XYZ file of C-alpha atoms in Angstrom:
473
model
C 69.396 99.592 103.590
C 67.934 97.708 100.735
C 64.938 96.455 103.056
C 63.893 99.896 104.318
C 63.519 101.155 100.502
C 61.485 98.401 99.890
C 59.277 98.693 102.639
C 58.982 102.402 101.807
C 57.837 101.267 97.998
C 55.399 98.711 99.442
C 54.147 101.114 101.748
C 52.596 103.894 99.314
C 50.479 106.171 101.390
C 47.306 107.566 100.654
C 47.160 111.042 100.922
C 44.143 112.964 99.582
C 42.794 110.337 97.711
C 45.880 110.326 95.749
C 49.104 107.827 95.546
C 52.414 109.479 96.981
C 55.139 108.237 95.484
C 58.596 108.079 97.156
C 61.241 110.559 95.100
C 63.775 107.990 95.123
C 61.589 106.251 92.070
C 60.572 109.114 90.329
C 62.690 112.402 90.637
C 65.624 112.944 88.422
C 68.558 111.060 89.352
C 71.279 113.790 88.969
C 69.357 115.645 91.674
C 68.832 112.847 93.933
C 72.740 111.907 93.704
C 73.494 115.462 94.459
C 71.125 115.925 97.278
C 72.536 112.672 99.109
C 76.253 113.241 97.830
C 76.944 116.826 99.201
C 76.270 116.155 102.919
C 78.165 112.889 103.208
C 81.086 114.526 101.080
C 81.165 117.389 103.143
C 80.829 115.698 106.445
C 84.047 112.998 105.259
C 86.097 116.144 103.693
C 85.660 117.484 107.361
C 86.864 114.202 109.165
C 89.665 114.446 106.595
C 90.699 117.822 107.122
C 91.302 117.236 110.817
C 94.078 115.009 110.277
C 95.253 117.352 107.133
C 95.423 120.568 109.278
C 97.180 118.903 111.930
C 99.705 117.412 109.516
C 100.144 120.773 108.002
C 100.966 122.765 111.375
C 103.413 119.740 112.252
C 105.129 119.789 109.198
C 105.785 123.342 109.088
C 106.492 124.094 112.594
C 107.655 121.065 113.823
C 109.294 119.234 110.635
C 109.770 115.751 109.133
C 109.900 113.705 112.744
C 106.778 115.353 113.193
C 105.144 114.092 110.227
C 106.621 110.614 110.784
C 105.206 110.555 114.117
C 101.416 111.258 113.024
C 102.124 108.522 110.501
C 103.142 106.018 113.244
C 100.182 106.766 115.312
C 97.539 106.917 112.398
C 97.005 102.954 112.812
C 94.761 103.962 115.624
C 92.511 106.361 113.430
C 91.210 103.580 111.421
C 90.579 101.406 114.379
C 88.336 104.099 115.770
C 86.650 104.972 112.483
C 86.046 101.141 112.322
C 84.289 101.341 115.763
C 82.322 104.291 114.622
C 81.330 102.620 111.653
C 80.165 99.275 113.079
C 77.725 101.101 115.363
C 77.158 104.395 113.481
C 76.122 102.592 110.164
C 74.736 99.386 111.687
C 72.839 101.492 114.451
C 71.288 103.681 111.737
C 70.385 100.771 109.377
C 68.954 99.001 112.235
C 66.784 101.746 113.309
C 65.737 102.739 109.650
C 64.634 99.149 109.206
C 62.945 99.077 112.244
C 61.112 102.323 111.247
C 60.013 101.132 108.145
C 58.601 98.009 109.503
C 56.575 100.104 111.527
C 58.258 99.082 115.113
C 58.446 102.112 116.448
C 58.778 100.660 120.045
C 61.850 98.557 119.196
C 63.861 101.225 117.024
C 64.860 103.587 119.845
C 66.878 100.756 121.455
C 69.115 100.469 118.592
C 69.923 104.056 118.552
C 70.616 103.947 122.168
C 72.443 100.566 122.052
C 74.709 102.016 119.127
C 75.520 104.844 121.058
C 76.384 103.286 124.487
C 78.291 100.625 123.102
C 80.568 102.568 120.890
C 81.026 105.112 123.886
C 82.355 101.787 125.911
C 84.435 100.718 123.456
C 85.737 103.855 122.849
C 86.842 104.099 126.417
C 88.697 100.615 126.243
C 90.673 101.634 123.367
C 91.930 104.824 125.017
C 92.640 103.089 128.219
C 94.112 100.156 126.260
C 96.443 103.014 124.058
C 97.363 104.570 127.390
C 98.844 101.422 129.003
C 100.345 99.865 126.127
C 101.544 103.081 124.189
C 105.109 102.555 123.591
C 104.964 99.237 122.897
C 101.866 99.993 120.237
C 103.833 102.847 118.770
C 106.943 100.466 118.415
C 104.786 97.854 116.466
C 103.348 100.309 114.219
C 106.985 100.630 113.351
C 108.356 103.928 115.025
C 112.052 104.572 115.283
C 113.882 105.575 118.320
C 114.099 109.085 116.549
C 110.501 109.564 115.883
C 109.354 107.924 119.119
C 109.458 110.785 121.314
C 107.274 113.003 118.959
C 104.781 109.829 118.307
C 104.421 109.571 122.446
C 103.904 113.138 122.577
C 101.027 113.571 120.259
C 99.446 109.844 120.984
C 99.425 110.246 124.826
C 97.060 113.290 124.396
C 94.756 111.866 121.218
C 94.271 109.078 122.744
C 92.201 110.867 125.538
C 89.809 111.979 122.569
C 88.933 108.684 121.317
C 85.577 108.151 123.012
C 84.675 111.623 121.968
C 86.104 111.027 118.030
C 84.089 107.699 118.191
C 80.868 109.095 119.510
C 80.900 112.095 117.175
C 81.137 110.188 114.203
C 78.633 107.335 115.329
C 76.032 110.026 116.252
C 76.561 111.670 112.946
C 75.360 108.484 111.088
C 72.391 107.918 113.824
C 71.480 111.770 113.162
C 71.231 111.718 109.437
C 69.257 108.325 110.200
C 66.834 110.446 112.196
C 66.413 112.545 108.863
C 68.754 115.626 109.971
C 71.684 115.458 107.481
C 72.801 118.817 108.021
C 72.951 118.550 111.607
C 75.452 115.763 111.173
C 77.093 118.008 108.914
C 77.184 121.087 111.424
C 78.546 118.679 114.045
C 81.475 117.566 111.951
C 82.204 121.343 110.443
C 82.080 123.035 113.870
C 84.575 120.686 114.908
C 87.232 121.220 112.164
C 86.922 124.801 112.298
C 87.522 124.953 116.133
C 90.807 122.414 115.375
C 92.246 124.922 112.808
C 91.952 127.841 115.015
C 93.103 125.824 117.967
C 96.127 124.585 115.947
C 97.254 127.905 114.806
C 97.120 129.225 118.558
C 98.601 126.156 120.137
C 101.125 125.205 117.594
C 102.413 128.520 116.257
C 101.232 131.209 119.394
C 102.030 128.976 122.117
C 104.747 127.093 120.345
C 103.597 123.781 122.111
C 104.200 121.635 118.935
C 103.030 118.106 118.848
C 101.492 118.355 122.061
C 99.494 121.516 120.992
C 98.351 120.134 117.712
C 97.123 116.858 119.707
C 95.198 118.927 122.377
C 93.817 121.351 119.424
C 92.314 117.969 118.004
C 90.723 116.583 121.315
C 89.182 120.046 122.143
C 87.290 120.274 118.861
C 86.321 116.192 119.223
C 84.975 117.198 122.824
C 83.033 119.944 121.135
C 81.575 117.628 118.010
C 80.751 114.874 120.510
C 78.868 117.795 122.558
C 76.721 118.568 119.869
C 76.011 115.181 118.710
C 75.336 113.912 122.206
C 72.730 116.622 122.463
C 70.831 115.819 119.285
C 70.800 112.099 120.343
C 68.587 113.031 123.052
C 66.499 114.739 120.918
C 65.567 112.740 118.059
C 62.812 113.905 115.788
C 60.939 110.619 115.159
C 61.241 108.961 118.422
C 61.711 109.620 121.834
C 64.964 108.084 123.388
C 64.892 107.183 127.292
C 67.715 106.298 129.139
C 66.618 102.403 129.322
C 67.736 102.488 125.542
C 71.009 103.171 126.253
C 71.814 99.716 128.323
C 73.511 97.455 125.890
C 71.537 94.171 124.857
C 73.360 91.572 123.241
C 70.571 91.055 120.477
C 70.458 94.741 119.612
C 74.453 94.895 119.580
C 74.634 91.816 117.144
C 72.103 93.217 114.725
C 73.897 96.316 114.526
C 77.173 95.187 114.110
C 75.953 92.746 111.572
C 74.735 95.514 109.524
C 77.995 97.581 109.946
C 80.126 94.854 108.942
C 81.140 95.647 105.521
C 82.181 99.262 106.255
C 83.873 98.228 109.673
C 86.029 95.494 108.432
C 87.447 97.616 105.782
C 88.832 99.849 108.162
C 90.485 97.353 110.262
C 91.860 96.014 106.850
C 93.144 99.527 106.489
C 94.728 99.358 109.898
C 96.396 95.818 109.569
C 97.645 97.663 105.906
C 99.153 100.478 107.486
C 101.111 98.832 110.707
C 102.581 96.468 107.894
C 103.280 99.285 105.807
C 105.050 101.588 108.427
C 107.273 98.359 109.308
C 108.129 97.684 105.781
C 109.662 101.499 105.351
C 111.225 101.102 108.337
C 113.090 98.027 107.125
C 113.892 98.831 103.630
C 113.903 102.799 104.305
C 117.089 101.866 106.630
C 118.866 100.096 103.787
C 118.230 102.863 101.385
C 119.686 106.396 100.706
C 116.401 107.905 102.364
C 116.971 106.358 105.587
C 113.851 105.675 108.029
C 112.353 109.016 108.802
C 111.903 110.294 105.078
C 109.937 107.502 103.970
C 107.479 107.173 106.954
C 106.909 111.146 106.827
C 106.227 111.149 103.003
C 104.050 108.191 102.999
C 101.783 109.875 106.169
C 101.432 112.878 104.075
C 100.173 110.757 101.269
C 97.728 108.866 103.392
C 96.218 111.971 104.566
C 95.804 113.426 100.835
C 94.556 110.028 99.612
C 91.726 110.278 102.567
C 90.566 113.729 101.008
C 90.306 112.310 97.686
C 88.314 109.179 98.938
C 86.235 111.314 100.742
C 84.354 112.003 97.528
C 84.477 108.809 96.311
C 82.606 107.512 99.652
C 80.422 110.200 99.579
C 79.235 109.491 96.022
C 78.925 105.745 97.117
C 77.022 106.827 100.182
C 74.547 108.778 97.818
C 74.187 105.731 95.472
C 73.349 103.575 98.039
C 69.486 104.675 98.802
C 68.829 104.931 95.159
C 70.344 101.782 93.917
C 68.478 99.867 97.067
C 65.126 101.387 96.575
C 64.845 100.979 92.581
C 66.268 97.475 92.780
C 63.771 96.614 95.717
C 60.864 98.165 93.233
C 62.314 96.154 90.248
C 62.903 99.086 88.199
C 66.335 98.050 86.844
C 66.570 100.453 84.293
C 66.622 103.172 86.970
C 69.004 101.387 89.054
C 71.861 100.939 86.270
C 70.957 104.441 85.542
C 72.127 105.464 89.237
C 75.290 103.532 89.262
C 76.389 104.692 85.961
C 75.808 108.216 86.667
C 77.508 108.052 89.868
C 80.502 106.283 88.458
C 80.825 109.037 85.471
C 81.022 111.783 88.393
C 83.529 109.793 90.365
C 85.704 109.197 87.306
C 86.026 113.075 86.380
C 86.979 113.998 89.892
C 89.441 110.637 89.840
C 91.183 111.762 86.621
C 91.295 115.631 88.334
C 93.048 113.975 91.726
C 95.246 111.831 89.636
C 96.483 114.837 87.424
C 96.870 117.418 90.467
C 99.430 114.459 92.324
C 101.161 113.861 88.890
C 101.515 117.246 87.608
C 102.243 119.223 91.442
C 103.771 116.814 93.481
C 106.418 119.448 94.666
C 104.155 122.135 95.352
C 101.752 119.709 97.363
C 104.454 118.451 99.762
C 105.919 121.868 100.314
C 102.564 122.448 102.086
C 103.444 120.069 104.843
C 107.121 121.385 105.118
C 110.431 121.147 103.388
C 111.882 118.251 104.879
C 115.670 117.964 106.017
C 117.129 117.218 102.857
C 116.557 117.286 98.949
C 115.984 113.413 99.419
C 112.989 114.107 100.928
C 111.379 115.840 97.789
C 112.900 113.366 95.677
C 111.218 110.565 97.644
C 107.946 112.134 97.882
C 107.937 113.002 94.068
C 108.204 109.213 93.426
C 105.557 108.365 95.796
C 103.192 110.542 94.112
C 103.752 109.475 90.503
C 104.041 105.708 91.199
C 102.498 104.590 94.185
C 99.395 107.084 93.586
C 99.520 106.440 89.863
C 96.162 104.579 89.264
C 93.993 107.389 91.373
C 92.229 107.608 88.209
C 90.645 104.430 88.551
C 90.296 104.376 92.414
C 86.599 105.309 92.704
C 85.269 101.940 90.610
C 85.959 99.887 93.592
C 84.276 101.386 96.818
C 81.443 102.367 94.290
C 80.806 98.965 93.250
C 81.492 97.401 96.830
C 78.754 99.789 98.177
C 76.108 99.088 94.933
C 76.353 95.150 95.729
C 75.797 95.831 99.401
C 72.772 98.003 98.575
C 70.863 95.613 96.178
C 71.263 92.606 98.893
C 74.294 91.146 97.872
C 76.177 91.821 100.895
C 79.014 88.960 100.345
C 79.902 90.501 97.143
C 80.135 93.862 98.436
C 82.497 92.781 101.628
C 84.491 90.743 99.533
C 84.996 94.064 97.002
C 85.322 96.257 99.963
C 88.417 94.202 101.002
C 90.093 92.999 97.956
C 92.570 96.003 97.529
C 93.691 96.141 101.275
C 93.686 92.461 101.803
C 93.886 90.227 98.856
C 96.366 92.637 96.752
C 98.201 95.258 98.918
C 98.787 93.493 101.715
C 100.850 90.606 99.999
C 102.540 93.019 97.420
C 103.576 94.957 100.431
C 105.205 91.853 101.804
C 106.610 90.524 98.343
C 107.710 93.387 96.158
C 110.212 95.076 98.566
C 112.020 91.554 99.108
C 113.168 92.009 95.291
C 113.307 95.748 94.723
C 113.759 97.137 98.301
C 111.879 100.769 98.972
C 111.391 101.059 95.352
C 109.237 97.786 95.055
C 107.038 99.554 98.111
C 106.328 102.371 95.719
C 104.618 99.920 93.150
C 102.514 98.307 95.694
C 100.048 100.995 95.618
C 99.279 101.525 91.887
C 99.522 97.620 91.269
C 96.793 97.120 93.658
C 94.577 99.706 92.936
C 94.689 98.131 89.066
C 93.754 94.959 90.345
C 91.159 96.075 92.415
C 89.576 97.904 89.537
C 89.742 95.002 87.198
C 88.144 92.622 89.730
C 85.316 95.322 90.501
C 84.617 95.799 86.497
C 84.348 92.300 85.989
C 81.907 91.900 88.688
C 79.828 94.815 87.863
C 79.558 93.841 84.450
C 78.618 90.190 85.142
C 75.651 91.917 87.146
C 74.358 94.261 84.709
C 74.800 91.392 81.921
C 71.746 89.715 83.984
C 68.545 89.320 82.197
C 66.535 91.702 84.163
C 68.767 94.392 83.687
C 68.510 93.618 79.642
C 64.944 93.436 79.618
C 64.720 96.727 81.261
C 66.702 98.391 78.111
C 64.416 96.911 75.994
């Protein structure tokens, strides 16, 4: 991305005898953040709503075991998202870099290769899941009581994986073509259809887990259809069928550019698997049993997705601003963009923290009341302890994206993995050994705090460099 913005800066066009400046370098930072953030936030919120809506209908009309089953199946979701980001963000970046360099004949190959490879991997994930479904769900931490519900749900949703992956991948590629509203419409249409069909299938038809899963897949097919249609109607270039034939150099380039975001999702998947098994083992040793902790944490993950949609959306908005101005050596404006994105994210993070901390009972009741008072008791503890450092959580993704945007992807990748791999995973393995299920509750807030400290340290070190200080003089 940063190379694209540098190319835009250096290729100032002559129009009617006057120089035309790129708005990224001159327009008000506030308005640019809003312009870039809103479509991304809406797209990510819509994606999170797929899971939230399913969880609400399942929790209220299937029950606690249904909630637990969606959490058991959840590790497959970040696997699909990782594929989408590897090829969606990577393909979009490769396309924009080629267009910025004037290689209009090469650029379409990256779009076609990204879409085709994403679909092929989606089919492979779908088939592999269907073949090894029961073994996978047991690996993900399912108990005997949860397993039938998880099987009913995942057996159907696995069929929609290729459509989910191409709809998300296609959204990123369509945005790269300069059509963010089309990408947003693609996601929004699917979310609305999913909500309507959830009500029809789960409540009207009484199909339970299978109904919620079927509603999700139908919505994903619709979103994928819209995305594929627009892939064949690109505005900036014309795609031919030969562009969709995978080429190793193209695919390698795409995956390298999408590496940071893709590996972050893989890390989430690994942490989720360890978390589920920790909850299963130590839950069985506690008064809560196996099913209550798994069900509650599943709800918490969906809520966190909703909150992080705003944080990630702000990060996406910061990326082009930071890239362009850093490449143009406008360090004052680069710093200003980071500080304003951080300020907006911090306000939202504090609001989210207050909601989680003050209204845990009301929030958990949206997803069903559970089978006993212990369900509500554990849910309140989870939201007030595990999610305690929510007010700090926006700093890590924002700082990670900032470093990638200014051409320091190694630091960006390191920061992207700090919370999940460096801190949360070891804590999940260590703390419950001493304090059981209660120890697990403290892993989230500790990991969030440590990731915040590392992000602040690296951010301050970056902004203490000479060029930033000189720009403020």
